CSV table of C-alpha atoms in Angstrom, one decimal:
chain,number,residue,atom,x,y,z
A,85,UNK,CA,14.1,15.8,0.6
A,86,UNK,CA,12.4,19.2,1.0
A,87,UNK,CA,9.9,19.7,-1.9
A,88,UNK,CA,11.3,18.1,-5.1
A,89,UNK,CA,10.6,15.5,-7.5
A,90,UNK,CA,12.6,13.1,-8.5
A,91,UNK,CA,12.7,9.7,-10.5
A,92,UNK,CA,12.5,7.8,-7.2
A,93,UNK,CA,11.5,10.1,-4.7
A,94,UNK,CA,8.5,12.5,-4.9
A,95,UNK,CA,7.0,15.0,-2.0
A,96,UNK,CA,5.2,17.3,-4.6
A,97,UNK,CA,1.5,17.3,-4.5
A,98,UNK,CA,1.3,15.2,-8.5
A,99,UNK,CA,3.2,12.4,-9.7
A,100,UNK,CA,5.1,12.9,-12.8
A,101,UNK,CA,3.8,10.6,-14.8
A,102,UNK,CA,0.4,8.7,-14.9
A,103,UNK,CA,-0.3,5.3,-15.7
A,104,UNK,CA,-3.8,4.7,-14.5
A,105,UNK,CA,-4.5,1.7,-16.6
A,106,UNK,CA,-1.4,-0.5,-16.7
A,107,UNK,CA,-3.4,-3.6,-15.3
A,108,UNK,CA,-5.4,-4.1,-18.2
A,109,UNK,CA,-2.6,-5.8,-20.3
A,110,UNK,CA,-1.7,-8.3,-18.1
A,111,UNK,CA,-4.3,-11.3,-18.6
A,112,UNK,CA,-7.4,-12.6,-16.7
A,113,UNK,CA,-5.1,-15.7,-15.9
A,114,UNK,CA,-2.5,-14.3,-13.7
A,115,UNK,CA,-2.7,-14.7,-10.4
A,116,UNK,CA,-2.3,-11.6,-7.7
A,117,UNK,CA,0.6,-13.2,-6.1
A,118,UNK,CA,2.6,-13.8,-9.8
A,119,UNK,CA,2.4,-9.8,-10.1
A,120,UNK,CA,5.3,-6.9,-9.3
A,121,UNK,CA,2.7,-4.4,-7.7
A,122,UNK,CA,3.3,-1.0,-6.5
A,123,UNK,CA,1.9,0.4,-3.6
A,124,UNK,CA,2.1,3.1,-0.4
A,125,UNK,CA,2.8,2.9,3.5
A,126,UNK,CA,0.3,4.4,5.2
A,127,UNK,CA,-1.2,5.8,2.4
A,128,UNK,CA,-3.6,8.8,3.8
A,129,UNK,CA,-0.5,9.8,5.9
A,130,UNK,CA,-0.5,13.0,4.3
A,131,UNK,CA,-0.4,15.6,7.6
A,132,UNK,CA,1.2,15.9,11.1
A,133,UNK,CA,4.7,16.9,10.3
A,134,UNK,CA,7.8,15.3,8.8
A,135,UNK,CA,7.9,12.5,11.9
A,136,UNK,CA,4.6,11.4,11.2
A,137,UNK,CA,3.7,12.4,7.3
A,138,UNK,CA,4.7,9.3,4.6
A,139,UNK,CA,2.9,10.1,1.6
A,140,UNK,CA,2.7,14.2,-0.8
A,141,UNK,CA,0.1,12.6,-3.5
A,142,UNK,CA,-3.5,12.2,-2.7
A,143,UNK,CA,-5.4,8.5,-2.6
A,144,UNK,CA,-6.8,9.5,-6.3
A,145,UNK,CA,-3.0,10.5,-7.1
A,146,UNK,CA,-1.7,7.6,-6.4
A,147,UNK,CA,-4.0,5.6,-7.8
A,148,UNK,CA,-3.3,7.5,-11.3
A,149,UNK,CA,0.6,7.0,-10.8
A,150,UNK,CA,0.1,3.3,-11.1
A,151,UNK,CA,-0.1,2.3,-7.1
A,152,UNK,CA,-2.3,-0.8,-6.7
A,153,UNK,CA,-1.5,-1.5,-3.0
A,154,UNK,CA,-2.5,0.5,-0.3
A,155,UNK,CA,-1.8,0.9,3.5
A,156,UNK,CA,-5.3,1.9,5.4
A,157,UNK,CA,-5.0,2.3,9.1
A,158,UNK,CA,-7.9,3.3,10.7
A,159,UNK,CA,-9.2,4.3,14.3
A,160,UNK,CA,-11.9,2.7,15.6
A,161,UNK,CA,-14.3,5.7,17.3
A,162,UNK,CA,-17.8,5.7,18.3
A,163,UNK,CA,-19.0,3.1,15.8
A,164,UNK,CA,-16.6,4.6,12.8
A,165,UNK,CA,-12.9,4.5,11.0
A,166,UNK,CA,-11.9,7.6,11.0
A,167,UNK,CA,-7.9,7.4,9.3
A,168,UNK,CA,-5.3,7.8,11.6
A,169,UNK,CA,-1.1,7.8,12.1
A,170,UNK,CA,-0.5,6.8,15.6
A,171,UNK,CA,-2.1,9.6,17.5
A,172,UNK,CA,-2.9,11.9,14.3
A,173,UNK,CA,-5.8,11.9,12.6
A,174,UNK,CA,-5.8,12.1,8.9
A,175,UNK,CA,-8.9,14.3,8.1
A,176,UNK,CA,-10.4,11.4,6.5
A,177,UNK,CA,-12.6,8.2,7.4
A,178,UNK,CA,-13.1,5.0,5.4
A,179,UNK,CA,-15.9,5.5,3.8
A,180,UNK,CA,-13.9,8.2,2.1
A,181,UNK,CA,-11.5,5.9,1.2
A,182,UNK,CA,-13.8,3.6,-0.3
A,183,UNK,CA,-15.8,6.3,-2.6
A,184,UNK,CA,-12.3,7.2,-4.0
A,185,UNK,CA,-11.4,4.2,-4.9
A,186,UNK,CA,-14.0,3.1,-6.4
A,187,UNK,CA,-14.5,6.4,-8.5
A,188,UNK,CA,-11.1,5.7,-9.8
A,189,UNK,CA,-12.6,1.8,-10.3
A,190,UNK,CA,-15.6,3.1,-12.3
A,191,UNK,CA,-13.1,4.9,-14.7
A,192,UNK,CA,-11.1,2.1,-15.0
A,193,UNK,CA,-12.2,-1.2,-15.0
A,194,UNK,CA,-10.1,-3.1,-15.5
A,195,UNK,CA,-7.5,-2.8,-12.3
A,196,UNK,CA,-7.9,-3.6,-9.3
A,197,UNK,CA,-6.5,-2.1,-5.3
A,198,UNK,CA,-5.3,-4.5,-3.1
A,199,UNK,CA,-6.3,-2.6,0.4
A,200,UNK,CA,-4.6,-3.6,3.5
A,201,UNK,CA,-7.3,-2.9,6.0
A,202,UNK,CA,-5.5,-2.2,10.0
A,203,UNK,CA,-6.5,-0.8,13.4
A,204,UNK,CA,-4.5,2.1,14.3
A,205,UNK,CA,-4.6,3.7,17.5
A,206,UNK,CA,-6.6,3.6,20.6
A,207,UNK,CA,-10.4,2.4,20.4
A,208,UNK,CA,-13.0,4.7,22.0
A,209,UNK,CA,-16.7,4.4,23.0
A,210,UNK,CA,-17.7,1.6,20.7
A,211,UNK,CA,-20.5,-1.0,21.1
A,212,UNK,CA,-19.5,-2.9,17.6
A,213,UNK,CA,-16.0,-4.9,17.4
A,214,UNK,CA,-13.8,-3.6,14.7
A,215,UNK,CA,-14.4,-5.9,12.3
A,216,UNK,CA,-18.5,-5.0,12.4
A,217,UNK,CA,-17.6,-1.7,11.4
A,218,UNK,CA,-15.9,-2.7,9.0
A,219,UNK,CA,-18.4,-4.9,7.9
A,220,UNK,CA,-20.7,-1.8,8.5
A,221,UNK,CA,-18.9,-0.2,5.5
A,222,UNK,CA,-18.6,-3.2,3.1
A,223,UNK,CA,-22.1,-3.6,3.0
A,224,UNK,CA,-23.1,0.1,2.7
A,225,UNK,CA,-20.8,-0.2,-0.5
A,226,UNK,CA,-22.1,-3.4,-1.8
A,227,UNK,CA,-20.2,-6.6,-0.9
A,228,UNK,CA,-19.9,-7.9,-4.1
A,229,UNK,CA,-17.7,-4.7,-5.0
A,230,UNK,CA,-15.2,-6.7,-2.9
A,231,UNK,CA,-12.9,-10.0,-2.8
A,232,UNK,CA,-13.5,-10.9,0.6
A,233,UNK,CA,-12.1,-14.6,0.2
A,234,UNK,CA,-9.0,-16.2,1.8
A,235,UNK,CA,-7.6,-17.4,-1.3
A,236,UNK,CA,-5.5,-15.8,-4.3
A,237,UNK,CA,-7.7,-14.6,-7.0
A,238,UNK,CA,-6.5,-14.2,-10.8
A,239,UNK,CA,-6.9,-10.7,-12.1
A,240,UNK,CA,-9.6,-11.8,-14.0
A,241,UNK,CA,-11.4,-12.3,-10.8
A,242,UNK,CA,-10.9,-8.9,-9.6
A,243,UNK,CA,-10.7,-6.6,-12.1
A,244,UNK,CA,-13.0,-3.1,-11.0
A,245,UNK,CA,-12.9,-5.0,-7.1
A,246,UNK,CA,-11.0,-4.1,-3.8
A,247,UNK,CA,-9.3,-6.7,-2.3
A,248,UNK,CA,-9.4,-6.6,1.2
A,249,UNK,CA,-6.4,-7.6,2.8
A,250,UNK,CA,-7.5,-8.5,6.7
A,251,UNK,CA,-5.0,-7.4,9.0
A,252,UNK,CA,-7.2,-7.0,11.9
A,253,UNK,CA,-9.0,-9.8,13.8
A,254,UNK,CA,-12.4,-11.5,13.3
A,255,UNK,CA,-14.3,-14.3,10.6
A,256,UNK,CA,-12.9,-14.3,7.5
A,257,UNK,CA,-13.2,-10.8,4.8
A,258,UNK,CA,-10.5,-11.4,3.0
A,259,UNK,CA,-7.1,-12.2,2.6
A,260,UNK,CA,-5.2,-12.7,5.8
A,261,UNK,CA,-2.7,-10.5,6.0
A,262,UNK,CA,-0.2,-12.8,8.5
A,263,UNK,CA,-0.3,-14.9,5.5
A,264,UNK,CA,2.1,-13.1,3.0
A,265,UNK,CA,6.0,-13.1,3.6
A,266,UNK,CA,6.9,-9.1,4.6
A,267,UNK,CA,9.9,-7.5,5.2
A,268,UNK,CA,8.9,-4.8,7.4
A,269,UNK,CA,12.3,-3.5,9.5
A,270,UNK,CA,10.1,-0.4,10.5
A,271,UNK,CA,12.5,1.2,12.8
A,272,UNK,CA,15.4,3.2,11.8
A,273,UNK,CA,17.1,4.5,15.4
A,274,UNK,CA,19.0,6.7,12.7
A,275,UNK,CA,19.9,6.9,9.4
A,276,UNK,CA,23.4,5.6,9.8
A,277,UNK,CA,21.6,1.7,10.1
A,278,UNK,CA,20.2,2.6,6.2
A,279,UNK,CA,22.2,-0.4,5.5
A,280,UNK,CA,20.5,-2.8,7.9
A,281,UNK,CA,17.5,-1.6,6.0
A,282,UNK,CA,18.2,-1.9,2.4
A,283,UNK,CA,19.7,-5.8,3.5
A,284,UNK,CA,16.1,-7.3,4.3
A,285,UNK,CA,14.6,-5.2,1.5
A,286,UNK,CA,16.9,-6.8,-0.7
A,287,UNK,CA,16.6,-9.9,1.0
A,288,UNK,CA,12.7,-10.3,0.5
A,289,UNK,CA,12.8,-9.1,-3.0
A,290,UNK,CA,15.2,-12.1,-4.2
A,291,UNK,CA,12.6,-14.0,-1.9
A,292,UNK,CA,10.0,-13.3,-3.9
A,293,UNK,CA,12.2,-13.4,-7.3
A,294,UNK,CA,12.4,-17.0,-6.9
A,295,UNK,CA,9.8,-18.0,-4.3
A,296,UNK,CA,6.8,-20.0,-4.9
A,297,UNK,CA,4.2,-18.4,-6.9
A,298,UNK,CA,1.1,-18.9,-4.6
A,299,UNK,CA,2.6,-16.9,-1.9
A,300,UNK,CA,2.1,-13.2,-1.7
A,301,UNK,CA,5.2,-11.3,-0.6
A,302,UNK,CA,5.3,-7.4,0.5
A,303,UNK,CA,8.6,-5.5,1.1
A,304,UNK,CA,8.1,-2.1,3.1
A,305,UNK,CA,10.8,0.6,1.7
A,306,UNK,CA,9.9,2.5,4.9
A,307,UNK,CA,10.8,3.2,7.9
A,308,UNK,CA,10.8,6.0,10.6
A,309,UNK,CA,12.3,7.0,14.3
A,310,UNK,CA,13.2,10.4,15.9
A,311,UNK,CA,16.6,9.9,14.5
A,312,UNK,CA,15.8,9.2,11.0
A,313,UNK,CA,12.1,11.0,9.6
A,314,UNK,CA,10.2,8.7,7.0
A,315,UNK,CA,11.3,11.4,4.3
A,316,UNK,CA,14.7,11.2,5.0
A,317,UNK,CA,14.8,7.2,4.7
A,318,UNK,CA,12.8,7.4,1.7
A,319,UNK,CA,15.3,9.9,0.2
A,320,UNK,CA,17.6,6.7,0.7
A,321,UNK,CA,15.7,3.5,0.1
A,322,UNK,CA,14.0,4.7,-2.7
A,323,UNK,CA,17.1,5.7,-4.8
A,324,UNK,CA,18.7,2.3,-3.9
A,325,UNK,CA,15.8,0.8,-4.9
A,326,UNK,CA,15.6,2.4,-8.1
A,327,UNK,CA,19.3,1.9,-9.3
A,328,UNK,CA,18.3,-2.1,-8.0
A,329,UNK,CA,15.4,-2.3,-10.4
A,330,UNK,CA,16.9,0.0,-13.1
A,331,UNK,CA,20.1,-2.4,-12.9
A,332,UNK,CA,17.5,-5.8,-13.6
A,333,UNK,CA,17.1,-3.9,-17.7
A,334,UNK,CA,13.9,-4.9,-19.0
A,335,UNK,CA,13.6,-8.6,-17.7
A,336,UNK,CA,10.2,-10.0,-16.4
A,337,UNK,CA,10.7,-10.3,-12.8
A,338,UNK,CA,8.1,-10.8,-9.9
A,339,UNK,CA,8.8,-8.6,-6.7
A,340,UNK,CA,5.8,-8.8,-5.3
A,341,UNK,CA,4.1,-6.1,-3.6
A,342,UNK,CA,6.9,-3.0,-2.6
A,343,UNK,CA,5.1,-0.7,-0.4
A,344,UNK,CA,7.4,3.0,-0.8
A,345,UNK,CA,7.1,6.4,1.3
A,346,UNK,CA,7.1,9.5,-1.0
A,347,UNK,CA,7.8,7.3,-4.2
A,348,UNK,CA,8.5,8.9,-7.5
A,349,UNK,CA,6.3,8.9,-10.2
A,350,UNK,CA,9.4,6.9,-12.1
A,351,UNK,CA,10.3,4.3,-9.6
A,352,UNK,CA,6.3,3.7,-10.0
A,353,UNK,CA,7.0,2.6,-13.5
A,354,UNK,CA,9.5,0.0,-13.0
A,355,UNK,CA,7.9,-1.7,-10.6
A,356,UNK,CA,4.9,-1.7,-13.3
A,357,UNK,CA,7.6,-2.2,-16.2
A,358,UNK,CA,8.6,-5.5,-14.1
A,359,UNK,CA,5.4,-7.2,-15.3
């Protein structure tokens, strides 16, 4: 991909176009799961070299592009969450995460981040389980900045709140991640199986086209070996993708969540435009 920007694809440091506020159209009414939402693959994933780097714009960057969905994978460390891909540590911790997002929340009300909250890594010299730490967090913040509920909210419910989405073990703090329908065919041995790729992301997006409403679906554009770098499948996926959506016109269509490495500021838009 090198450094370009493209409608679909994007590893410059600023999306092209900004659409910060895009969720305060749709009404209170509508449930999370009847929404086309865009979001990021391990969204701080922003340093260690083209195997391990997925994302060029910033948490506050995407956030302005229209992303709503993000991918937090974090190491748990004496006691803390520092953000991590595999072994590489993202220069970052949750907390940080948090006061991001909910800057961005402050200045715009009315949307809401869905936060897909996962242990990544190896644990070290802890005397809390992960989700205390987590906890630890939450409550620092406020917990009523937070959906922490197994059920689907509506937007109305949430708007200016992160909803956690728990993909770690541990009581109930919010909704369970094992509970949505993903398409996640993470590994790529090269980039000649791109087909095998784009068939279950195609496949889970006409799933959640006509599936049941009340059922949250997430299709991961992503995916990553030594034979095929997460820029180079992006460069891919994300153009199909793109020529996919662009080829739907203007028609009302709910995809669900579509979590994208690298995505351009465009591609953003009709996912958004899908609502």
């Amino acid at each position: 991909m090198g450094n370009s920007q493209r409608k679909d694809a994007d590893s410059t440091a600023s999306p092209a176009v900004k659409n910060p506020d895009w969720m305060s159209s749709i009404p209170d009414g509508k449930y999370i799961s009847e929404l086309s939402i865009p979001g990021t693959h391990d969204s701080l994933s922003l340093y260690g070299g083209p195997f391990i780097q997925c994302q060029s714009w910033k948490l506050c960057s995407q956030y302005e592009a229209g992303i709503r969905f993000v991918d937090v994978r974090c190491r748990h460390f004496h006691n803390s969450l520092p953000i991590h891909h595999g072994v590489k540590y993202q220069y970052y911790f949750f907390d940080n995460v948090l006061d991001d997002t909910f800057h961005f929340l402050q200045q715009h009300p009315k949307e809401t981040i869905l936060m897909r909250v996962k242990e990544e890594y190896k644990a070290a010299n802890n005397t809390e389980k992960f989700y205390e730490t987590v906890f630890c967090y939450i409550k620092e913040v406020g917990p009523t900045q937070f959906w922490l509920h197994h059920r689907i909210p509506t937007l109305g419910q949430v708007r200016g709140k992160i909803i956690i989405l728990q993909d770690y073990s541990g009581p109930t703090m919010g909704i369970p991640y094992e509970s949505f329908c993903i398409a996640d065919k993470y590994y790529l041995p090269t980039l000649f199986d791109m087909a095998q790729k784009w068939n279950s992301v195609e496949e889970n997006l006409n799933s959640a086209q006509y599936g049941v409403c009340n059922k949250i679906y997430l299709t991961f554009c992503t995916g990553a070996s030594w034979g095929a770098y997460p820029n180079a499948v992006a460069d891919r996926i994300n153009y199909r993708l793109y020529n996919y959506l662009e080829s739907k016109g203007k028609k009302k269509i709910r995809w669900g969540i579509i979590a994208l490495d690298f995505p351009g500021a465009e591609l953003v838009q009709l996912i958004i435009y899908s609502n």
